[in-house]
């Protein structure tokens, strides 16, 4: 009698112990998110969306600004010591890829690269590392097609117009973007000998500003410039350099990529020659990569090896609406 009365209590105790054991066996998920340029709005937005994933899915996110190789390697060691199970990274140098992959393996950390794909010792993309990037060539082509269309709309002749392509060719995704833009302009019959590259030494506004100033010193007397580059910062640097040389806002057309680093520019009451940008999906790059990592750790669900996202053109006309739809602006 006594024994049977105790039974439900025992069962409850056993259940409680089993639950505790299960919790102990499955440690909380901790994921690192390392970015190469934490000061760029693009990367801040990736982090913002990764934070949202952490909150909604229930994991801990460790954000690390990894501006050079040393910071990357130390960051990975710290993550491992803190009990993380994986990380997402946009590396400051894609040639660090083999070293990062080896360090992740040694520390038993799962790895997804975002934005910039790792380059192997043979100089080719490391297709065995899970990656989410953009369809860089196609997005670049859209920039080139839009520039050609805007030139036509304004009635500018090829004799009066030249192309300034700010380039950063040591980074594959950046080169594919400007190659795509140039290919589309050429396909639209823009003369090849009026397309000029301005290689930036650092991938930021000052780097592009300096590069374009050098180009403008060499090529004076051009009436209209069409401007493209790997991202918004590159194109903004070019726009500032053109302004410094006295080019009026309506004498040039510049189109960026990212769409996240040019919002202040598009909000200016007086239009500049920054016509628009190909808006990329910061949410896919921040939220989705973190979610992929979370499910990989938690459910053993391996993400696809290679995912690519697209871009949409935003201009002064539609940027408020599109940014709102994408959860970037209220
Ligand atoms: C690269 C660029 C960033 C952004 C990202 C998608 O990392 O440097 O500005 O365009 O790709």
mmCIF file of C-alpha atoms and ligand atoms in Angstrom:
data_model
loop_
_atom_site.group_PDB
_atom_site.id
_atom_site.type_symbol
_atom_site.label_atom_id
_atom_site.label_comp_id
_atom_site.label_asym_id
_atom_site.label_seq_id
_atom_site.Cartn_x
_atom_site.Cartn_y
_atom_site.Cartn_z
ATOM 1 C CA UNK A 1 0.000 0.000 0.000
ATOM 2 C CA UNK A 2 2.685 2.392 1.134
ATOM 3 C CA UNK A 3 4.820 1.350 -1.829
ATOM 4 C CA UNK A 4 2.121 2.097 -4.431
ATOM 5 C CA UNK A 5 1.429 5.526 -2.893
ATOM 6 C CA UNK A 6 5.067 6.419 -3.339
ATOM 7 C CA UNK A 7 5.187 5.275 -6.907
ATOM 8 C CA UNK A 8 3.902 8.427 -8.616
ATOM 9 C CA UNK A 9 6.471 10.474 -6.648
ATOM 10 C CA UNK A 10 9.254 8.161 -7.753
ATOM 11 C CA UNK A 11 8.106 8.381 -11.328
ATOM 12 C CA UNK A 12 8.109 12.140 -11.138
ATOM 13 C CA UNK A 13 11.605 12.159 -9.651
ATOM 14 C CA UNK A 14 12.867 9.849 -12.360
ATOM 15 C CA UNK A 15 11.332 12.073 -15.006
ATOM 16 C CA UNK A 16 12.904 15.185 -13.495
ATOM 17 C CA UNK A 17 16.331 13.521 -13.441
ATOM 18 C CA UNK A 18 15.975 12.416 -17.066
ATOM 19 C CA UNK A 19 15.066 15.952 -18.125
ATOM 20 C CA UNK A 20 18.057 17.391 -16.276
ATOM 21 C CA UNK A 21 20.335 14.808 -17.885
ATOM 22 C CA UNK A 22 18.998 15.633 -21.328
ATOM 23 C CA UNK A 23 19.730 19.310 -20.711
ATOM 24 C CA UNK A 24 23.239 18.539 -19.591
ATOM 25 C CA UNK A 25 23.815 16.412 -22.689
ATOM 26 C CA UNK A 26 22.730 19.163 -25.101
ATOM 27 C CA UNK A 27 24.671 22.316 -24.255
ATOM 28 C CA UNK A 28 23.255 25.683 -25.266
ATOM 29 C CA UNK A 29 24.072 26.628 -28.836
ATOM 30 C CA UNK A 30 26.701 29.353 -29.184
ATOM 31 C CA UNK A 31 27.606 30.778 -32.593
ATOM 32 C CA UNK A 32 30.299 33.291 -33.581
ATOM 33 C CA UNK A 33 29.789 35.893 -36.326
ATOM 34 C CA UNK A 34 33.045 37.466 -37.539
ATOM 35 C CA UNK A 35 33.096 40.367 -39.998
ATOM 36 C CA UNK A 36 35.995 42.118 -41.742
ATOM 37 C CA UNK A 37 34.698 45.726 -41.636
ATOM 38 C CA UNK A 38 32.495 46.186 -38.551
ATOM 39 C CA UNK A 39 32.202 49.935 -39.238
ATOM 40 C CA UNK A 40 30.399 49.381 -42.581
ATOM 41 C CA UNK A 41 26.578 49.631 -42.343
ATOM 42 C CA UNK A 42 26.355 46.427 -44.441
ATOM 43 C CA UNK A 43 28.115 44.389 -41.745
ATOM 44 C CA UNK A 44 26.233 46.121 -38.924
ATOM 45 C CA UNK A 45 23.022 45.017 -40.600
ATOM 46 C CA UNK A 46 24.264 41.448 -40.998
ATOM 47 C CA UNK A 47 24.897 41.468 -37.243
ATOM 48 C CA UNK A 48 21.493 43.015 -36.541
ATOM 49 C CA UNK A 49 19.751 40.218 -38.449
ATOM 50 C CA UNK A 50 21.983 37.556 -36.851
ATOM 51 C CA UNK A 51 20.953 38.970 -33.456
ATOM 52 C CA UNK A 52 17.327 38.646 -34.494
ATOM 53 C CA UNK A 53 17.900 34.970 -35.393
ATOM 54 C CA UNK A 54 19.596 34.377 -32.022
ATOM 55 C CA UNK A 55 16.618 35.851 -30.209
ATOM 56 C CA UNK A 56 13.972 34.038 -32.237
ATOM 57 C CA UNK A 57 15.669 30.634 -32.398
ATOM 58 C CA UNK A 58 17.267 30.725 -28.949
ATOM 59 C CA UNK A 59 21.040 30.675 -29.232
ATOM 60 C CA UNK A 60 23.899 32.876 -28.070
ATOM 61 C CA UNK A 61 25.564 35.037 -30.720
ATOM 62 C CA UNK A 62 29.147 36.227 -30.283
ATOM 63 C CA UNK A 63 29.961 39.132 -32.615
ATOM 64 C CA UNK A 64 33.629 39.656 -33.438
ATOM 65 C CA UNK A 65 35.118 42.484 -35.517
ATOM 66 C CA UNK A 66 37.910 40.622 -37.316
ATOM 67 C CA UNK A 67 39.752 43.285 -39.247
ATOM 68 C CA UNK A 68 42.969 41.305 -39.802
ATOM 69 C CA UNK A 69 44.285 37.739 -39.807
ATOM 70 C CA UNK A 70 45.508 37.861 -36.223
ATOM 71 C CA UNK A 71 42.100 38.943 -34.955
ATOM 72 C CA UNK A 72 40.440 36.154 -36.941
ATOM 73 C CA UNK A 73 42.669 33.417 -35.486
ATOM 74 C CA UNK A 74 42.440 34.769 -31.919
ATOM 75 C CA UNK A 75 38.672 35.127 -32.339
ATOM 76 C CA UNK A 76 38.302 31.469 -33.351
ATOM 77 C CA UNK A 77 40.395 30.324 -30.349
ATOM 78 C CA UNK A 78 38.271 32.438 -28.016
ATOM 79 C CA UNK A 79 35.071 31.028 -29.478
ATOM 80 C CA UNK A 80 36.304 27.475 -28.957
ATOM 81 C CA UNK A 81 37.344 28.250 -25.371
ATOM 82 C CA UNK A 82 33.922 29.783 -24.713
ATOM 83 C CA UNK A 83 32.182 26.587 -25.835
ATOM 84 C CA UNK A 84 30.875 27.719 -29.232
ATOM 85 C CA UNK A 85 30.038 25.009 -31.754
ATOM 86 C CA UNK A 86 30.394 27.008 -34.977
ATOM 87 C CA UNK A 87 30.870 30.359 -36.657
ATOM 88 C CA UNK A 88 29.945 32.427 -39.698
ATOM 89 C CA UNK A 89 32.690 34.607 -41.162
ATOM 90 C CA UNK A 90 33.355 37.317 -43.731
ATOM 91 C CA UNK A 91 37.144 37.154 -43.687
ATOM 92 C CA UNK A 92 39.356 40.256 -44.027
ATOM 93 C CA UNK A 93 41.452 38.327 -46.580
ATOM 94 C CA UNK A 94 40.082 35.432 -48.623
ATOM 95 C CA UNK A 95 43.569 33.877 -48.865
ATOM 96 C CA UNK A 96 43.327 33.126 -45.133
ATOM 97 C CA UNK A 97 40.718 30.515 -46.112
ATOM 98 C CA UNK A 98 42.863 27.364 -45.719
ATOM 99 C CA UNK A 99 44.168 28.572 -42.331
ATOM 100 C CA UNK A 100 40.684 29.426 -41.066
ATOM 101 C CA UNK A 101 39.262 26.088 -42.231
ATOM 102 C CA UNK A 102 42.139 24.204 -40.543
ATOM 103 C CA UNK A 103 41.656 26.121 -37.287
ATOM 104 C CA UNK A 104 37.904 25.467 -37.334
ATOM 105 C CA UNK A 105 38.566 21.756 -37.874
ATOM 106 C CA UNK A 106 41.154 21.585 -35.092
ATOM 107 C CA UNK A 107 38.686 23.215 -32.702
ATOM 108 C CA UNK A 108 35.750 21.070 -33.949
ATOM 109 C CA UNK A 109 33.840 24.204 -34.965
ATOM 110 C CA UNK A 110 31.402 24.217 -37.864
ATOM 111 C CA UNK A 111 32.119 26.892 -40.454
ATOM 112 C CA UNK A 112 30.131 28.951 -42.977
ATOM 113 C CA UNK A 113 31.733 31.745 -45.004
ATOM 114 C CA UNK A 114 29.531 34.691 -45.938
ATOM 115 C CA UNK A 115 29.966 37.380 -48.657
ATOM 116 C CA UNK A 116 33.621 36.671 -49.526
ATOM 117 C CA UNK A 117 34.418 33.107 -50.575
ATOM 118 C CA UNK A 118 37.679 31.559 -49.326
ATOM 119 C CA UNK A 119 40.493 31.092 -51.831
ATOM 120 C CA UNK A 120 42.523 27.879 -51.580
ATOM 121 C CA UNK A 121 46.270 27.387 -51.871
ATOM 122 C CA UNK A 122 45.751 26.754 -55.610
ATOM 123 C CA UNK A 123 44.207 30.220 -56.065
ATOM 124 C CA UNK A 124 40.718 28.772 -56.703
ATOM 125 C CA UNK A 125 37.552 29.210 -54.572
ATOM 126 C CA UNK A 126 37.315 26.673 -51.728
ATOM 127 C CA UNK A 127 34.112 24.972 -52.831
ATOM 128 C CA UNK A 128 34.290 22.480 -49.945
ATOM 129 C CA UNK A 129 33.577 25.237 -47.381
ATOM 130 C CA UNK A 130 29.876 26.088 -46.962
ATOM 131 C CA UNK A 131 29.291 29.529 -48.404
ATOM 132 C CA UNK A 132 26.539 32.090 -48.861
ATOM 133 C CA UNK A 133 27.406 34.933 -51.224
ATOM 134 C CA UNK A 134 25.883 37.137 -53.888
ATOM 135 C CA UNK A 135 25.430 36.470 -57.616
ATOM 136 C CA UNK A 136 28.167 39.035 -58.134
ATOM 137 C CA UNK A 137 28.462 38.911 -61.943
ATOM 138 C CA UNK A 138 24.709 39.197 -62.519
ATOM 139 C CA UNK A 139 24.327 42.044 -60.027
ATOM 140 C CA UNK A 140 27.216 43.868 -61.694
ATOM 141 C CA UNK A 141 25.535 43.387 -65.075
ATOM 142 C CA UNK A 142 22.355 45.000 -63.741
ATOM 143 C CA UNK A 143 24.436 48.014 -62.681
ATOM 144 C CA UNK A 144 25.927 48.267 -66.195
ATOM 145 C CA UNK A 145 22.535 47.906 -67.895
ATOM 146 C CA UNK A 146 21.024 50.590 -65.675
ATOM 147 C CA UNK A 147 23.925 52.973 -66.352
ATOM 148 C CA UNK A 148 23.524 52.440 -70.126
ATOM 149 C CA UNK A 149 19.765 53.037 -69.884
ATOM 150 C CA UNK A 150 20.219 56.227 -67.832
ATOM 151 C CA UNK A 151 22.770 57.554 -70.335
ATOM 152 C CA UNK A 152 20.309 56.952 -73.162
ATOM 153 C CA UNK A 153 17.464 58.568 -71.212
ATOM 154 C CA UNK A 154 19.565 61.692 -70.738
ATOM 155 C CA UNK A 155 20.531 61.786 -74.407
ATOM 156 C CA UNK A 156 24.284 61.763 -73.699
ATOM 157 C CA UNK A 157 26.553 60.694 -76.575
ATOM 158 C CA UNK A 158 29.443 58.249 -76.215
ATOM 159 C CA UNK A 159 31.811 61.002 -77.384
ATOM 160 C CA UNK A 160 30.850 63.119 -74.360
ATOM 161 C CA UNK A 161 30.730 60.280 -71.848
ATOM 162 C CA UNK A 162 33.185 57.951 -70.115
ATOM 163 C CA UNK A 163 32.897 55.162 -67.572
ATOM 164 C CA UNK A 164 34.732 55.238 -64.255
ATOM 165 C CA UNK A 165 34.877 51.764 -62.734
ATOM 166 C CA UNK A 166 36.285 51.798 -59.220
ATOM 167 C CA UNK A 167 37.890 48.375 -58.876
ATOM 168 C CA UNK A 168 39.201 46.144 -56.085
ATOM 169 C CA UNK A 169 40.345 43.173 -58.109
ATOM 170 C CA UNK A 170 42.190 41.284 -55.360
ATOM 171 C CA UNK A 171 38.757 40.272 -54.008
ATOM 172 C CA UNK A 172 36.972 37.856 -56.371
ATOM 173 C CA UNK A 173 33.406 38.990 -55.576
ATOM 174 C CA UNK A 174 34.444 42.622 -56.128
ATOM 175 C CA UNK A 175 36.114 41.837 -59.474
ATOM 176 C CA UNK A 176 33.095 39.830 -60.685
ATOM 177 C CA UNK A 177 30.852 42.813 -59.911
ATOM 178 C CA UNK A 178 32.859 45.392 -61.877
ATOM 179 C CA UNK A 179 33.599 42.890 -64.671
ATOM 180 C CA UNK A 180 29.829 42.315 -64.923
ATOM 181 C CA UNK A 181 29.099 46.048 -65.097
ATOM 182 C CA UNK A 182 31.743 46.590 -67.782
ATOM 183 C CA UNK A 183 30.499 43.576 -69.793
ATOM 184 C CA UNK A 184 26.935 44.927 -69.764
ATOM 185 C CA UNK A 185 28.052 48.421 -70.831
ATOM 186 C CA UNK A 186 30.086 46.940 -73.668
ATOM 187 C CA UNK A 187 27.110 44.759 -74.668
ATOM 188 C CA UNK A 188 25.058 47.983 -74.793
ATOM 189 C CA UNK A 189 27.625 49.285 -77.361
ATOM 190 C CA UNK A 190 29.506 51.585 -75.004
ATOM 191 C CA UNK A 191 33.009 52.011 -76.507
ATOM 192 C CA UNK A 192 35.629 49.922 -74.658
ATOM 193 C CA UNK A 193 38.269 52.636 -74.995
ATOM 194 C CA UNK A 194 36.162 55.025 -72.926
ATOM 195 C CA UNK A 195 35.903 52.684 -69.952
ATOM 196 C CA UNK A 196 38.511 53.499 -67.312
ATOM 197 C CA UNK A 197 39.364 51.606 -64.148
ATOM 198 C CA UNK A 198 40.293 53.363 -60.906
ATOM 199 C CA UNK A 199 41.832 50.665 -58.659
ATOM 200 C CA UNK A 200 41.267 51.469 -54.985
ATOM 201 C CA UNK A 201 44.041 50.571 -52.550
ATOM 202 C CA UNK A 202 41.682 50.217 -49.601
ATOM 203 C CA UNK A 203 38.058 49.114 -49.962
ATOM 204 C CA UNK A 204 36.452 52.167 -48.381
ATOM 205 C CA UNK A 205 35.345 55.727 -49.226
ATOM 206 C CA UNK A 206 38.825 57.328 -48.832
ATOM 207 C CA UNK A 207 40.387 54.546 -50.935
ATOM 208 C CA UNK A 208 37.932 55.152 -53.778
ATOM 209 C CA UNK A 209 38.187 58.941 -53.435
ATOM 210 C CA UNK A 210 41.969 58.805 -53.927
ATOM 211 C CA UNK A 211 41.748 56.344 -56.828
ATOM 212 C CA UNK A 212 39.184 58.428 -58.702
ATOM 213 C CA UNK A 213 41.114 61.646 -58.132
ATOM 214 C CA UNK A 214 44.093 60.048 -59.870
ATOM 215 C CA UNK A 215 41.858 59.032 -62.798
ATOM 216 C CA UNK A 216 40.260 62.482 -63.074
ATOM 217 C CA UNK A 217 43.687 64.106 -63.179
ATOM 218 C CA UNK A 218 44.612 61.856 -66.114
ATOM 219 C CA UNK A 219 41.288 62.222 -67.978
ATOM 220 C CA UNK A 220 40.273 65.830 -67.944
ATOM 221 C CA UNK A 221 37.695 67.363 -70.261
ATOM 222 C CA UNK A 222 35.098 64.596 -70.055
ATOM 223 C CA UNK A 223 31.564 65.963 -69.856
ATOM 224 C CA UNK A 224 29.685 63.023 -68.329
ATOM 225 C CA UNK A 225 30.795 60.118 -66.174
ATOM 226 C CA UNK A 226 28.992 56.842 -65.566
ATOM 227 C CA UNK A 227 30.261 55.337 -62.314
ATOM 228 C CA UNK A 228 30.244 51.775 -61.004
ATOM 229 C CA UNK A 229 32.209 49.939 -58.305
ATOM 230 C CA UNK A 230 32.166 46.873 -56.068
ATOM 231 C CA UNK A 231 29.963 48.465 -53.391
ATOM 232 C CA UNK A 232 28.388 51.689 -52.121
ATOM 233 C CA UNK A 233 31.549 52.932 -50.396
ATOM 234 C CA UNK A 234 33.536 52.707 -53.628
ATOM 235 C CA UNK A 235 30.894 54.596 -55.590
ATOM 236 C CA UNK A 236 30.403 57.207 -52.844
ATOM 237 C CA UNK A 237 34.157 57.894 -52.869
ATOM 238 C CA UNK A 238 33.933 58.424 -56.627
ATOM 239 C CA UNK A 239 30.952 60.770 -56.276
ATOM 240 C CA UNK A 240 32.839 62.881 -53.715
ATOM 241 C CA UNK A 241 35.869 63.059 -56.015
ATOM 242 C CA UNK A 242 33.691 64.150 -58.978
ATOM 243 C CA UNK A 243 32.068 66.852 -56.833
ATOM 244 C CA UNK A 244 35.521 68.050 -55.816
ATOM 245 C CA UNK A 245 36.361 68.464 -59.507
ATOM 246 C CA UNK A 246 33.269 70.588 -60.083
ATOM 247 C CA UNK A 247 31.028 68.015 -61.778
ATOM 248 C CA UNK A 248 27.381 68.975 -61.247
ATOM 249 C CA UNK A 249 24.986 66.391 -59.794
ATOM 250 C CA UNK A 250 23.129 66.050 -63.105
ATOM 251 C CA UNK A 251 26.258 65.606 -65.198
ATOM 252 C CA UNK A 252 27.134 62.118 -63.892
ATOM 253 C CA UNK A 253 25.284 58.914 -62.958
ATOM 254 C CA UNK A 254 26.681 56.646 -60.235
ATOM 255 C CA UNK A 255 25.256 53.311 -59.083
ATOM 256 C CA UNK A 256 26.432 51.390 -56.025
ATOM 257 C CA UNK A 257 25.968 47.880 -54.649
ATOM 258 C CA UNK A 258 24.768 46.965 -51.092
ATOM 259 C CA UNK A 259 22.037 49.577 -50.832
ATOM 260 C CA UNK A 260 22.697 49.749 -47.105
ATOM 261 C CA UNK A 261 25.651 52.130 -47.070
ATOM 262 C CA UNK A 262 24.090 54.884 -49.162
ATOM 263 C CA UNK A 263 20.900 55.602 -47.238
ATOM 264 C CA UNK A 264 22.128 58.958 -45.925
ATOM 265 C CA UNK A 265 23.114 59.863 -49.503
ATOM 266 C CA UNK A 266 19.657 59.033 -50.879
ATOM 267 C CA UNK A 267 18.009 60.916 -48.021
ATOM 268 C CA UNK A 268 19.821 64.161 -48.866
ATOM 269 C CA UNK A 269 17.292 66.825 -49.821
ATOM 270 C CA UNK A 270 19.346 67.849 -52.856
ATOM 271 C CA UNK A 271 20.055 64.948 -55.234
ATOM 272 C CA UNK A 272 23.701 64.101 -55.907
ATOM 273 C CA UNK A 273 24.991 62.098 -58.871
ATOM 274 C CA UNK A 274 24.548 58.942 -56.736
ATOM 275 C CA UNK A 275 21.551 57.674 -58.683
ATOM 276 C CA UNK A 276 20.888 54.419 -56.851
ATOM 277 C CA UNK A 277 22.210 51.080 -55.660
ATOM 278 C CA UNK A 278 21.627 47.371 -56.061
ATOM 279 C CA UNK A 279 20.196 46.499 -52.651
ATOM 280 C CA UNK A 280 21.464 43.146 -51.369
ATOM 281 C CA UNK A 281 19.694 41.030 -48.776
ATOM 282 C CA UNK A 282 21.387 41.770 -45.453
ATOM 283 C CA UNK A 283 18.712 39.613 -43.844
ATOM 284 C CA UNK A 284 19.648 36.526 -45.882
ATOM 285 C CA UNK A 285 23.344 37.124 -45.176
ATOM 286 C CA UNK A 286 22.855 37.699 -41.427
ATOM 287 C CA UNK A 287 19.727 35.819 -40.369
ATOM 288 C CA UNK A 288 19.800 32.918 -42.807
ATOM 289 C CA UNK A 289 23.488 32.087 -42.349
ATOM 290 C CA UNK A 290 23.024 32.076 -38.553
ATOM 291 C CA UNK A 291 19.906 29.942 -38.862
ATOM 292 C CA UNK A 292 21.744 27.494 -41.160
ATOM 293 C CA UNK A 293 24.526 27.233 -38.579
ATOM 294 C CA UNK A 294 22.023 26.801 -35.737
ATOM 295 C CA UNK A 295 20.178 23.957 -37.496
ATOM 296 C CA UNK A 296 23.457 22.317 -38.458
ATOM 297 C CA UNK A 297 24.571 22.279 -34.814
ATOM 298 C CA UNK A 298 21.226 21.504 -33.242
ATOM 299 C CA UNK A 299 19.594 19.165 -35.775
ATOM 300 C CA UNK A 300 22.580 17.937 -37.770
ATOM 301 C CA UNK A 301 21.027 19.534 -40.855
ATOM 302 C CA UNK A 302 23.905 20.397 -43.177
ATOM 303 C CA UNK A 303 23.374 23.639 -45.153
ATOM 304 C CA UNK A 304 23.813 23.769 -48.948
ATOM 305 C CA UNK A 305 27.474 24.147 -49.959
ATOM 306 C CA UNK A 306 26.851 27.225 -52.092
ATOM 307 C CA UNK A 307 23.956 29.696 -51.875
ATOM 308 C CA UNK A 308 23.716 32.935 -53.864
ATOM 309 C CA UNK A 309 21.477 35.944 -53.306
ATOM 310 C CA UNK A 310 20.274 38.602 -55.738
ATOM 311 C CA UNK A 311 19.989 42.398 -55.713
ATOM 312 C CA UNK A 312 17.219 44.899 -56.510
ATOM 313 C CA UNK A 313 17.683 48.436 -57.724
ATOM 314 C CA UNK A 314 16.806 51.174 -55.270
ATOM 315 C CA UNK A 315 16.730 54.845 -56.256
ATOM 316 C CA UNK A 316 15.553 58.054 -54.612
ATOM 317 C CA UNK A 317 12.072 57.137 -55.872
ATOM 318 C CA UNK A 318 11.583 53.801 -54.134
ATOM 319 C CA UNK A 319 14.279 53.350 -51.468
ATOM 320 C CA UNK A 320 12.112 54.225 -48.458
ATOM 321 C CA UNK A 321 9.456 51.690 -49.395
ATOM 322 C CA UNK A 322 11.918 48.887 -50.278
ATOM 323 C CA UNK A 323 14.043 49.382 -47.144
ATOM 324 C CA UNK A 324 10.882 49.234 -45.063
ATOM 325 C CA UNK A 325 9.759 46.015 -46.751
ATOM 326 C CA UNK A 326 13.142 44.452 -46.031
ATOM 327 C CA UNK A 327 13.082 45.426 -42.354
ATOM 328 C CA UNK A 328 16.070 47.762 -42.711
ATOM 329 C CA UNK A 329 14.224 51.002 -41.958
ATOM 330 C CA UNK A 330 11.030 51.683 -39.972
HETATM 331 C C1 LIG B 1 31.844 42.187 -49.772
HETATM 332 C C2 LIG B 1 31.850 43.708 -49.724
HETATM 333 C C3 LIG B 1 30.715 44.222 -48.852
HETATM 334 C C4 LIG B 1 29.392 43.607 -49.315
HETATM 335 C C5 LIG B 1 29.484 42.100 -49.266
HETATM 336 C C6 LIG B 1 28.227 41.418 -49.746
HETATM 337 O O1 LIG B 1 32.246 41.678 -48.533
HETATM 338 O O2 LIG B 1 33.085 44.167 -49.230
HETATM 339 O O3 LIG B 1 30.639 45.637 -48.929
HETATM 340 O O4 LIG B 1 29.116 44.013 -50.612
HETATM 341 O O5 LIG B 1 30.563 41.663 -50.093
#
